Coordinates of C-alpha atoms in Angstrom, one line a residue:
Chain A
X1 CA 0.0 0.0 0.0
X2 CA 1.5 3.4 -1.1
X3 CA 2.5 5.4 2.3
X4 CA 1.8 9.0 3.2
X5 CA 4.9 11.3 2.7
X6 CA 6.2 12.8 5.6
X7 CA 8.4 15.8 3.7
X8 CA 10.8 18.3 4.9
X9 CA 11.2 21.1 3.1
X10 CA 14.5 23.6 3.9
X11 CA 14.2 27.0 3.4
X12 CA 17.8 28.0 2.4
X13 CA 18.7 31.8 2.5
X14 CA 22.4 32.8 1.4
X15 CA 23.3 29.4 1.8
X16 CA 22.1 28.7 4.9
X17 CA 19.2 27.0 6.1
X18 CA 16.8 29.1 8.3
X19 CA 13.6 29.2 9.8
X20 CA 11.1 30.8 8.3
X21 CA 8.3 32.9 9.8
X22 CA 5.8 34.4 8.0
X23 CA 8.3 35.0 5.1
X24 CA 9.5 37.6 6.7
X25 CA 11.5 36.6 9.5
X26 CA 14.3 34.1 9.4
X27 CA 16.0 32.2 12.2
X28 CA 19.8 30.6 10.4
X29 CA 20.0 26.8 10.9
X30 CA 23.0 25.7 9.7
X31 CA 24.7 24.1 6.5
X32 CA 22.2 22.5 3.8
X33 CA 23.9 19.7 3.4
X34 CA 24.4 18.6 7.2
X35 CA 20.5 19.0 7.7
X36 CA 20.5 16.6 4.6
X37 CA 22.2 13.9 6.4
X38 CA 20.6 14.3 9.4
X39 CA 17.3 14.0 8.0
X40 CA 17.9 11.2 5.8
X41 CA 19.4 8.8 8.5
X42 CA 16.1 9.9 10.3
X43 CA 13.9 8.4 7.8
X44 CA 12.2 11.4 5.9
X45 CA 10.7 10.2 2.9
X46 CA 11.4 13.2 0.9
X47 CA 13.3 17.0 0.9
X48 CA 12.2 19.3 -1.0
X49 CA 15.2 22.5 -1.0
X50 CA 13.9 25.9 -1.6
X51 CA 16.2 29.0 -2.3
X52 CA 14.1 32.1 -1.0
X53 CA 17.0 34.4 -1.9
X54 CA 17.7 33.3 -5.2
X55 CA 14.9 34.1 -6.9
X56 CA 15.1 37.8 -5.5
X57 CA 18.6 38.1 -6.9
X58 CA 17.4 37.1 -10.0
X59 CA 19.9 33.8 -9.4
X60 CA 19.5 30.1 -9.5
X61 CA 19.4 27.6 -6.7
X62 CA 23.4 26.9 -6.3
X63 CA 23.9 23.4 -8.5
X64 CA 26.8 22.7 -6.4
X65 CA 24.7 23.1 -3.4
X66 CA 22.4 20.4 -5.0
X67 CA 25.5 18.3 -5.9
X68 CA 26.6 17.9 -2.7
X69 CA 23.7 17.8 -0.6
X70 CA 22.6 15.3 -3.2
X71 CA 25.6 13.1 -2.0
X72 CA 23.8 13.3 0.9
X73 CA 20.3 12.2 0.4
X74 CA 18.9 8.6 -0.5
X75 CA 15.2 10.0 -0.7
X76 CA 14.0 12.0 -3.4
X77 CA 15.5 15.5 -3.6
X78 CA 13.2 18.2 -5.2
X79 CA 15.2 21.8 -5.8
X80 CA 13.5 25.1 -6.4
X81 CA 14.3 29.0 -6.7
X82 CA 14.6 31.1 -9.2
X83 CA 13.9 28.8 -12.3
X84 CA 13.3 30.5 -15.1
X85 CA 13.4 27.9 -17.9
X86 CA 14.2 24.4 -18.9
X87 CA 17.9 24.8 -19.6
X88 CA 18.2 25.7 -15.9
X89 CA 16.1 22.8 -14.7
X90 CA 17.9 20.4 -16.5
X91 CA 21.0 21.7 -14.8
X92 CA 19.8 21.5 -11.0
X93 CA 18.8 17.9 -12.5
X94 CA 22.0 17.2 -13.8
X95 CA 23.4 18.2 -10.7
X96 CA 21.3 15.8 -8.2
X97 CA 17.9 16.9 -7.8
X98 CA 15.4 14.4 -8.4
X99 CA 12.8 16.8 -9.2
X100 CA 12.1 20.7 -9.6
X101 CA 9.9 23.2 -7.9
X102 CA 8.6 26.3 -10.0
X103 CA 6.4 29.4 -8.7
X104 CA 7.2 33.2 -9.2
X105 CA 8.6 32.2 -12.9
X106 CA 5.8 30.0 -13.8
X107 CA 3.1 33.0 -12.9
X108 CA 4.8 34.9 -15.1
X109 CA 5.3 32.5 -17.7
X110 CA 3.1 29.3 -17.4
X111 CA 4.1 27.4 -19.9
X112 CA 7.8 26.8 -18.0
X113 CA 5.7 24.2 -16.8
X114 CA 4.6 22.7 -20.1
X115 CA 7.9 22.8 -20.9
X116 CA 9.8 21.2 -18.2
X117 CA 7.1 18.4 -18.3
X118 CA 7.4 17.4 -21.8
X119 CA 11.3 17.3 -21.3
X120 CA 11.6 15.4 -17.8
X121 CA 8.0 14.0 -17.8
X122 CA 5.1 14.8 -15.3
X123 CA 6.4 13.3 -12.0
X124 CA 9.6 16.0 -12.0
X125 CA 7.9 19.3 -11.7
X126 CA 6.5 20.3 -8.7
X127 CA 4.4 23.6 -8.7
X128 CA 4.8 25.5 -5.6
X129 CA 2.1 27.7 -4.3
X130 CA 2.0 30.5 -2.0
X131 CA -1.7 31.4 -0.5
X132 CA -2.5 34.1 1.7
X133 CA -6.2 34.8 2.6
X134 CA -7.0 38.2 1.8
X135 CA -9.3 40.6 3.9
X136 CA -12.5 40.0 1.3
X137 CA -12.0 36.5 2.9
X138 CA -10.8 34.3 -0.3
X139 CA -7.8 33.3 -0.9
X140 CA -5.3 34.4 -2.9
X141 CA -1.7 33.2 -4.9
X142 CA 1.4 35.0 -4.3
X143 CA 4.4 35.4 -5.7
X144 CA 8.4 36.7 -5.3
X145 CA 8.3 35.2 -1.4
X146 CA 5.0 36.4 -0.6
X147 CA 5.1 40.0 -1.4
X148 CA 3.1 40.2 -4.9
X149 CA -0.6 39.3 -5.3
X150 CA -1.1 38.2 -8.8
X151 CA -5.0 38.4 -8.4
X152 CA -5.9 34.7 -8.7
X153 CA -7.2 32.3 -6.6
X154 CA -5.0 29.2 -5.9
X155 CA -7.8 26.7 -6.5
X156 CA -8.1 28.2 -10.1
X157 CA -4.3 28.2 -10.6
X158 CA -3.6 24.9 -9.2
X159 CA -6.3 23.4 -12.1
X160 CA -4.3 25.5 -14.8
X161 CA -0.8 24.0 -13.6
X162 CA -2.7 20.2 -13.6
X163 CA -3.6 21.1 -17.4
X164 CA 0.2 22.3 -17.9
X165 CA 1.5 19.1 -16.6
X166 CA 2.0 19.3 -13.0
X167 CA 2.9 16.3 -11.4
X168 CA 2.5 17.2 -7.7
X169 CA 1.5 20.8 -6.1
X170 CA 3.4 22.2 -3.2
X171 CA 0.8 24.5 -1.2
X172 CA 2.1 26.9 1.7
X173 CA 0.0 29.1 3.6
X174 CA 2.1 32.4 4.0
X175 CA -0.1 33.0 6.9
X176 CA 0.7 30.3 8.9
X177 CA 4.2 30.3 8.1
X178 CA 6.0 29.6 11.1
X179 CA 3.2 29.7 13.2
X180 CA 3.1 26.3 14.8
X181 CA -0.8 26.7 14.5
X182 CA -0.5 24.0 11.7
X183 CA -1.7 23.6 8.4
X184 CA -4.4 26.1 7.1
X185 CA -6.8 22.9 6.3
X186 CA -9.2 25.4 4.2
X187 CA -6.8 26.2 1.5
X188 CA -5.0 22.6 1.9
X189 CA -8.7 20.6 1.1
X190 CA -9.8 23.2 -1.5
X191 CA -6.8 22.6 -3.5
X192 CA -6.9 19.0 -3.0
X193 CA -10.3 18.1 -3.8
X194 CA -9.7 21.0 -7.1
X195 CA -7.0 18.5 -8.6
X196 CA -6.2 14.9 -9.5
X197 CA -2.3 15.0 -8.5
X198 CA -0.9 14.4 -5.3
X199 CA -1.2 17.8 -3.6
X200 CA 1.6 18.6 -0.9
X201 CA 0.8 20.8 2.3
X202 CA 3.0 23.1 3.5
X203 CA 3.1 25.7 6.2
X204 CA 2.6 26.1 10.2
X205 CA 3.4 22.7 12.0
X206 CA 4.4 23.3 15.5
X207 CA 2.9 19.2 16.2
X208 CA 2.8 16.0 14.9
X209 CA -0.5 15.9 14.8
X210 CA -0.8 18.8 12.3
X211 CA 0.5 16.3 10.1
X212 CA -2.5 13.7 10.5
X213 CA -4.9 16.8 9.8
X214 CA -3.2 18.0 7.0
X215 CA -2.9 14.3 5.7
X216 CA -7.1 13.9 6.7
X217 CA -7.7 16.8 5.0
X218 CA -6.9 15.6 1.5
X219 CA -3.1 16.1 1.1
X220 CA -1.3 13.0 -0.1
X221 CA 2.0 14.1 1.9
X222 CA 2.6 16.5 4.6
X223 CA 6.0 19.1 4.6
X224 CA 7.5 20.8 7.4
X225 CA 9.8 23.2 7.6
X226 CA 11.1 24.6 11.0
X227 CA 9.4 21.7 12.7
X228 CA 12.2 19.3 11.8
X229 CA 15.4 21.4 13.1
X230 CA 17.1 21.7 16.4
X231 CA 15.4 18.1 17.9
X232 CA 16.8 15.7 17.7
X233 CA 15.3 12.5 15.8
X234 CA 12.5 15.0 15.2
X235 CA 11.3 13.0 12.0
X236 CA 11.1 9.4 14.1
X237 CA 9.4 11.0 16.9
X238 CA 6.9 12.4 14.3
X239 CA 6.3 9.8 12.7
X240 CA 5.6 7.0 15.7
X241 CA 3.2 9.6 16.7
X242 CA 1.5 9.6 13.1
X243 CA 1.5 5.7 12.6
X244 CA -1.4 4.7 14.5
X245 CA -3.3 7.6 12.5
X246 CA -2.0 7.2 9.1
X247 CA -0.2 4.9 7.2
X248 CA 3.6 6.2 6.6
X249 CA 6.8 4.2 6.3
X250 CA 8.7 2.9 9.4
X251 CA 12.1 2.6 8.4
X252 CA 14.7 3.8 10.9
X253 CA 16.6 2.4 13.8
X254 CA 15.3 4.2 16.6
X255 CA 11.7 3.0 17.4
X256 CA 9.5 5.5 20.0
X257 CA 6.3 3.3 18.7
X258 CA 5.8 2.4 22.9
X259 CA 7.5 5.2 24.7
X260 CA 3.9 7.3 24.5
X261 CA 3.8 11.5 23.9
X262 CA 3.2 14.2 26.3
X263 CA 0.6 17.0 25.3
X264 CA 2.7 19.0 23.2
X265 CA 4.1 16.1 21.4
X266 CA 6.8 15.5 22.3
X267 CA 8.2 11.8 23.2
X268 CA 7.4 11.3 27.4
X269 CA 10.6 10.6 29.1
X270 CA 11.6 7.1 30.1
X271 CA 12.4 6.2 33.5
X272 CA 15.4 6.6 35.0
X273 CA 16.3 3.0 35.4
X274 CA 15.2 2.7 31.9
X275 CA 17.8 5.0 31.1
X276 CA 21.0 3.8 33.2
X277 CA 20.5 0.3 31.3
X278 CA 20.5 2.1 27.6
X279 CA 24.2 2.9 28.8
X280 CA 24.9 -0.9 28.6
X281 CA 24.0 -1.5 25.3
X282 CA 26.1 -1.1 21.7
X283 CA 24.2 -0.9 18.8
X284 CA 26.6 -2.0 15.7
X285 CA 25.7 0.1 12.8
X286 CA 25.1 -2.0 9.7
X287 CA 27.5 -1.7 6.8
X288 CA 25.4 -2.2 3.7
Chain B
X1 CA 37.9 -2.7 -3.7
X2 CA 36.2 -4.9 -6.3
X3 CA 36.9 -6.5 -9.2
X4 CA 34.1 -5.4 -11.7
X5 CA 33.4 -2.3 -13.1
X6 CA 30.1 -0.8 -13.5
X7 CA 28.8 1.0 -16.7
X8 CA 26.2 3.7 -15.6
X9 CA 24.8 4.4 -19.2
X10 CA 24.0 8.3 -19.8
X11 CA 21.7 8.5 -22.7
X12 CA 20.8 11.7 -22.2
X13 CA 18.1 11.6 -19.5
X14 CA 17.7 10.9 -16.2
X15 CA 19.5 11.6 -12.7
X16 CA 22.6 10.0 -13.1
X17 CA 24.3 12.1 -10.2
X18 CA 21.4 9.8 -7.6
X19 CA 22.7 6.4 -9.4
X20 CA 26.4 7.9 -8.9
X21 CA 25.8 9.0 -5.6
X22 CA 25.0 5.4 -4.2
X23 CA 27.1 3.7 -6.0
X24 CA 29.8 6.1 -4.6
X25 CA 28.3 5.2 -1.2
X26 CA 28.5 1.7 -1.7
X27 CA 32.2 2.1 -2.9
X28 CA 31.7 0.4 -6.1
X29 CA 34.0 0.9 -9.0
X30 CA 31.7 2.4 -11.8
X31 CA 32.3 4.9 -14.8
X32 CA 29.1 6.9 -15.8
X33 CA 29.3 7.9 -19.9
X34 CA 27.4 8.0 -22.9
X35 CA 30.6 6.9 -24.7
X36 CA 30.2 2.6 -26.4
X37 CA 33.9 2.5 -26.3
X38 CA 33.9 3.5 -22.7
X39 CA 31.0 1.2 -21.6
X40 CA 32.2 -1.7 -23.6
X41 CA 34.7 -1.8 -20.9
X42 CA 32.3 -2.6 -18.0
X43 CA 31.7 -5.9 -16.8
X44 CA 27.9 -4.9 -15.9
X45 CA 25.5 -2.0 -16.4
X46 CA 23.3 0.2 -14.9
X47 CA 20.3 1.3 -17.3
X48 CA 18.7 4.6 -15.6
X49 CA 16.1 6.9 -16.6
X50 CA 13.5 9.7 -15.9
X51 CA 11.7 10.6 -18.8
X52 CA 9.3 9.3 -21.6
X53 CA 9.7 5.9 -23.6
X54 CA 9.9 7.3 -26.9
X55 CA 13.0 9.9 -25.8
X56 CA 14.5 7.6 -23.9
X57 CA 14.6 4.2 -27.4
X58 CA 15.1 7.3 -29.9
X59 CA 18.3 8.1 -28.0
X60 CA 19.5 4.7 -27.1
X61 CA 19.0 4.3 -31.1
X62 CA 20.7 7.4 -32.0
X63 CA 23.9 7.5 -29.8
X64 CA 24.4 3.3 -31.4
X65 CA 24.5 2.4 -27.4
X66 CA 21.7 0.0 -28.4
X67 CA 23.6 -1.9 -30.9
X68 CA 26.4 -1.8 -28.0
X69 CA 24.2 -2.9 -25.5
X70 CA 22.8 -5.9 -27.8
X71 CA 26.5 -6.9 -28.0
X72 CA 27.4 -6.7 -24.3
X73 CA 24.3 -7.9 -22.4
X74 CA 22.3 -10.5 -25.3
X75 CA 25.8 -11.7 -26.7
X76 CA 27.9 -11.7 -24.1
X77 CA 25.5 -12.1 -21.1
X78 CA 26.5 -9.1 -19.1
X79 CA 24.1 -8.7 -16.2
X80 CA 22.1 -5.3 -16.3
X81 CA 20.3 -3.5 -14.3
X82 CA 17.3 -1.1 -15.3
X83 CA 15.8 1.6 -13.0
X84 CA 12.3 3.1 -13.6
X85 CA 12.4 4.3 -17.6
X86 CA 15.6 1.9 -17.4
X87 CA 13.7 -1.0 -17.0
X88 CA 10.6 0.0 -19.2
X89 CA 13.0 0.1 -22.2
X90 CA 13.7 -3.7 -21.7
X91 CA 9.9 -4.2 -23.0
X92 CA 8.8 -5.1 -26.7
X93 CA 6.7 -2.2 -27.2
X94 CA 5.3 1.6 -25.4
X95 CA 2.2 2.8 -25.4
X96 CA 3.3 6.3 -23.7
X97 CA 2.9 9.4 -25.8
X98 CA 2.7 7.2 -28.8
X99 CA 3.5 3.8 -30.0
X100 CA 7.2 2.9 -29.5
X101 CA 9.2 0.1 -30.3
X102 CA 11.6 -0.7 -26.8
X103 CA 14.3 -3.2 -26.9
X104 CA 12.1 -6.4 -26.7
X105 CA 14.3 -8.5 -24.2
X106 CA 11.8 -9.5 -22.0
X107 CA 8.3 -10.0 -23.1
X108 CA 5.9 -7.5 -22.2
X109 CA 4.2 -4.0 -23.1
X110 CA 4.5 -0.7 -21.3
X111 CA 0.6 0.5 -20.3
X112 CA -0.4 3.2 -18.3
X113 CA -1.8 2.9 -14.7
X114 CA -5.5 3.1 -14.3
X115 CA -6.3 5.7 -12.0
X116 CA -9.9 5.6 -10.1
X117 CA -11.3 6.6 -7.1
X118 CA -8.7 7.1 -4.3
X119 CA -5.7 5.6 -6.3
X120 CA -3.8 8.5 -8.2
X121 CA -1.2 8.7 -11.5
X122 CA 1.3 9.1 -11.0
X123 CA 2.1 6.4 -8.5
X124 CA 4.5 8.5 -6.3
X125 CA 5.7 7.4 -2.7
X126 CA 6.9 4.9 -1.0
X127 CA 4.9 1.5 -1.5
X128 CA 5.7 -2.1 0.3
X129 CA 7.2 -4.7 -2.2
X130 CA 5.7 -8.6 -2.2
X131 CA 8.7 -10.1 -3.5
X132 CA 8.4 -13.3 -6.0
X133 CA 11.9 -14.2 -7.3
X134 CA 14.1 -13.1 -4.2
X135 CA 17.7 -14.0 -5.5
X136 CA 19.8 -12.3 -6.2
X137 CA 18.9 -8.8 -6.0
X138 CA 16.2 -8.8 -3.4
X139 CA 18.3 -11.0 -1.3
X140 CA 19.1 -8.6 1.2
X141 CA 15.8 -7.1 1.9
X142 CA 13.1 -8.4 3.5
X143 CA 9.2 -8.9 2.3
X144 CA 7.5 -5.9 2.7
X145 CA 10.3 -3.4 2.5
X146 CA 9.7 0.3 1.2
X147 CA 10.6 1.3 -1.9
X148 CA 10.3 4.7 -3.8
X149 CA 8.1 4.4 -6.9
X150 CA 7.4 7.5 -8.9
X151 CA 5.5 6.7 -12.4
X152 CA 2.7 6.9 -14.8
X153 CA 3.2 3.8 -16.8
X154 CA 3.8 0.3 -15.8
X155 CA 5.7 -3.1 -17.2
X156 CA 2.7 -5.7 -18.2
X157 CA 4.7 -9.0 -18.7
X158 CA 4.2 -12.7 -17.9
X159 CA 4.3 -13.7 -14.2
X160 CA 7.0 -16.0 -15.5
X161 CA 9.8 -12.6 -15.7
X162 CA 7.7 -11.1 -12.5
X163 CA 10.2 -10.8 -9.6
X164 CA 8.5 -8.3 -7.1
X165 CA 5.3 -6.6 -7.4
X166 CA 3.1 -4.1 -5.2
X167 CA -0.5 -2.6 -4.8
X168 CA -1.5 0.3 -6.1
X169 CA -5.5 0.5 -6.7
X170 CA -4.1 -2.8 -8.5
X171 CA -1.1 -5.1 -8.6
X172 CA 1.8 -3.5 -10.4
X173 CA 4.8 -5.0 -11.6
X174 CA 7.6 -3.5 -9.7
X175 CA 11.0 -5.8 -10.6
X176 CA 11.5 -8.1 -13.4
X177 CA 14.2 -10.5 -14.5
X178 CA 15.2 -12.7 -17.3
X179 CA 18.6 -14.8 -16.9
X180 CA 21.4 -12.0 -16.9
X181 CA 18.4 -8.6 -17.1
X182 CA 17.3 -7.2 -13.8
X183 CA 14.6 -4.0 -13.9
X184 CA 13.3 -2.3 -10.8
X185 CA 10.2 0.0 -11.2
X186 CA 11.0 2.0 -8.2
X187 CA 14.4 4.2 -7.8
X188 CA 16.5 2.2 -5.5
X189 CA 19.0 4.7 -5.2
X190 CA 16.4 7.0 -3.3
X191 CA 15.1 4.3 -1.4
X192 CA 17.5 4.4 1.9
X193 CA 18.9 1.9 2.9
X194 CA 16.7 -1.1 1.3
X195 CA 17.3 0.5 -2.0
X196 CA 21.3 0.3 -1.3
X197 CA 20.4 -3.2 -0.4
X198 CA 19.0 -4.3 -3.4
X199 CA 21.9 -2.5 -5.6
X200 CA 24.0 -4.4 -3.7
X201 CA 22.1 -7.6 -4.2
X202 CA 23.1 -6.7 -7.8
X203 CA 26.5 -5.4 -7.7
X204 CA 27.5 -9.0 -5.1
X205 CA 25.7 -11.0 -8.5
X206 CA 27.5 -8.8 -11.3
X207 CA 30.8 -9.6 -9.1
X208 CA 30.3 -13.3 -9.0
X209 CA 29.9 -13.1 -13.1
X210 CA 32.8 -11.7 -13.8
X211 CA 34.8 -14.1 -15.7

């Protein structure tokens, strides 16, 4: 049975990774590429690596930041910011990525999405999103990291991308950016239920179980960004809490399937005794 | 450090830096190139690919690393290994985009998935395999493990050349093989640490043919 997607998506800024907070405030992280291995040897099933400066420089995702965070990651890699056209999507591909995120470049120019499809096929572009509600109460798509409204409504734009030849959609609330008030399950089901593809939520997790919500609420995978950093084995955690919910994939070494969670959702602590025997015993790691 | 040599071919699509990267990881001894006089040199391939059917056999055809591969894998019984697009090129015949001839080693026709209600195309995730034909390449994993699939069309082929299949909405082939000819549906080399398994599987099989 196919698994839902558990995805972490870094926001990289200069070359560093952040946090990101209502796309306007950023919190540094550390090195791409160190994230990279850390979330892969935790089991995420996916990472999705978005420039937010890039674009704004009028630049391209670094390719040798793709190659060797690439080097780095035995899950599907997706790359985004600042593509402009197939030549340069073919090199991010060229240079690791397993598949490529558009947005400001495809609302200027939609059929960058056509055209990367018929090259690479369906399943390599990824169409990101960015929805803000707007005081009349509807929703609608921005672009350039959140600070021009292009006067449509995502629902509508995420059909036109389908018809282009989307393969997946990538939807972020701007809103709850950062939050921790999880997803924005409005805009997340609306945009699912508008389209055939896998859709891809994005935005506001501050607990696991935003994931199950956003994953109940018609999204075939769930993305974090800022949920993931500074915990450690934050994806395992996550996703023990999630299996008796959802179905996602088990994979890793560490299990917290019986430990049980405290409110906030994070894993209860184990008693000391517990504890002192852990210091007894030597896990070998396997050599493939 | 081994014996063997792996040709990675390049025909001009794909992600040949992911099929690098784990053979790198796996510190295998491979040289990635589009070149026949470079592959001819390998003792086994890897066939990868991301991309349409039609691309993907018009290049093969065009850069004469068909006629090389003919030689080196039908003639000389070379063990290969194809990924994803890789794998659908060892078929008769494509229905994708068009109608296109493929390289017709194992029996079989390339169709695209039904979708209906609840199961979506493309199938993209990670999806258990139900493993038929175990040795050698699925060896090292066991029943069950989770693989990353990410396609619209999907190998149709006796149950005879059938070595692992999963369930999406309905039973997909997901690995076949055919003496020396391996094909995976799903990318192994972005399937953690089963995926490294299985090229392993391969790479311990492609060793032990090495004559």
């Amino acid at each position: 049975m196919l698994k839902s997607r558990i995805i972490a998506c870094l926001t990289v800024k200069e070359g560093v990774v952040v946090q990101s907070i209502g796309f306007s405030k950023f919190l540094p992280v550390g090195r791409p590429e160190i994230a990279i291995e850390f979330l892969n040897s935790w089991g995420v099933d996916e990472i999705i690596l978005l420039d937010i400066s890039a674009g704004r420089l009028g630049q391209l995702i670094s390719c040798e930041m793709i190659t060797n965070c690439s080097k780095k990651c035995f899950v599907p890699l997706t790359a985004g910011g600042g593509i402009t056209s197939v030549e340069e999507a073919a090199q991010l591909l060229h240079a690791g990525a397993d598949k490529v995120t558009v947005n400001s470049a495809a609302l200027v120019r939609p059929e960058l999405i056509q055209d990367v499809a018929k090259k690479f096929g369906e399943q390599c572009v990824v169409v990101s999103i960015d929805a803000k509600k707007l005081p009349s109460g509807e929703y609608g798509v921005f672009r350039s990291g959140g600070t021009d409204s292009v006067g449509i409504a995502p629902v509508e734009w995420a059909q036109r991308v389908r018809s282009l030849g989307a393969g997946e959609i990538l939807i972020n609330s701007i809103d709850r950016d950062g939050s921790k008030l999880g997803y924005d399950l409005e805009l997340t089901s609306s945009v699912a239920s508008a389209v055939d593809i896998p859709v891809i939520a994005l935005g506001g997790v501050g607990h696991p179980q935003h994931f199950i919500d956003g994953l109940q609420n018609g999204a075939a995978a769930a993305a974090a960004g800022n949920f993931f950093h500074f915990s450690e084995h934050s994806v395992i955690t996550a996703k023990s809490f999630i299996a008796p919910f959802a179905e996602v994939r088990l994979d890793t070494y560490a299990d917290y399937s019986s430990g049980g969670f405290l409110e906030d959702g994070r894993v209860s602590r184990k008693k000391d005794k517990f504890l002192q025997e852990l210091r007894f015993v030597h896990y070998e790691e396997e050599v493939i | 450090m081994s014996t063997s040599l792996i040709g990675v071919v390049d025909y001009g699509l794909g992600n040949i830096q992911s099929v690098c990267n784990a053979l790198e990881r796996l510190g295998c001894r491979f040289s990635a190139s589009g070149d026949d006089k470079v592959l001819s040199k390998a003792s086994a391939y890897i066939l990868p690919g991301v991309g349409a059917f039609g691309e993907g056999i018009d290049n093969l055809n065009r850069s004469g690393l068909r006629t090389m591969l003919n030689e080196h894998v039908i003639e000389k019984r070379k063990p290969i290994l194809g990924i994803c697009l890789g794998m659908q090129l060892f078929a008769d015949a494509s229905e994708e985009m068009g109608d296109y001839e493929g390289l017709g080693w194992i029996p079989g026709r390339i169709k695209m998935l039904p979708s209906s209600d609840g199961v979506q195309v493309p199938h993209v995730g990670w999806n258990n395999l139900s493993l038929r034909i175990g040795d050698p390449i699925f060896s090292r994993i066991g029943d069950g493990a989770h693989v990353f699939f990410d396609h619209s069309y999907s190998f149709v082929c006796d149950q005879e050349y059938v070595s692992a299949v999963c369930s999406h909405g309905i039973e997909i082939v997901a690995g076949v093989q055919r003496d020396n000819i391996f094909g995976v549906q799903f990318h192994p080399e972005k399937s953690q640490n089963d995926g490294l398994r299985i090229l392993r599987g391969f790479f311990n099989y492609a060793e032990g043919c090495v004559c």
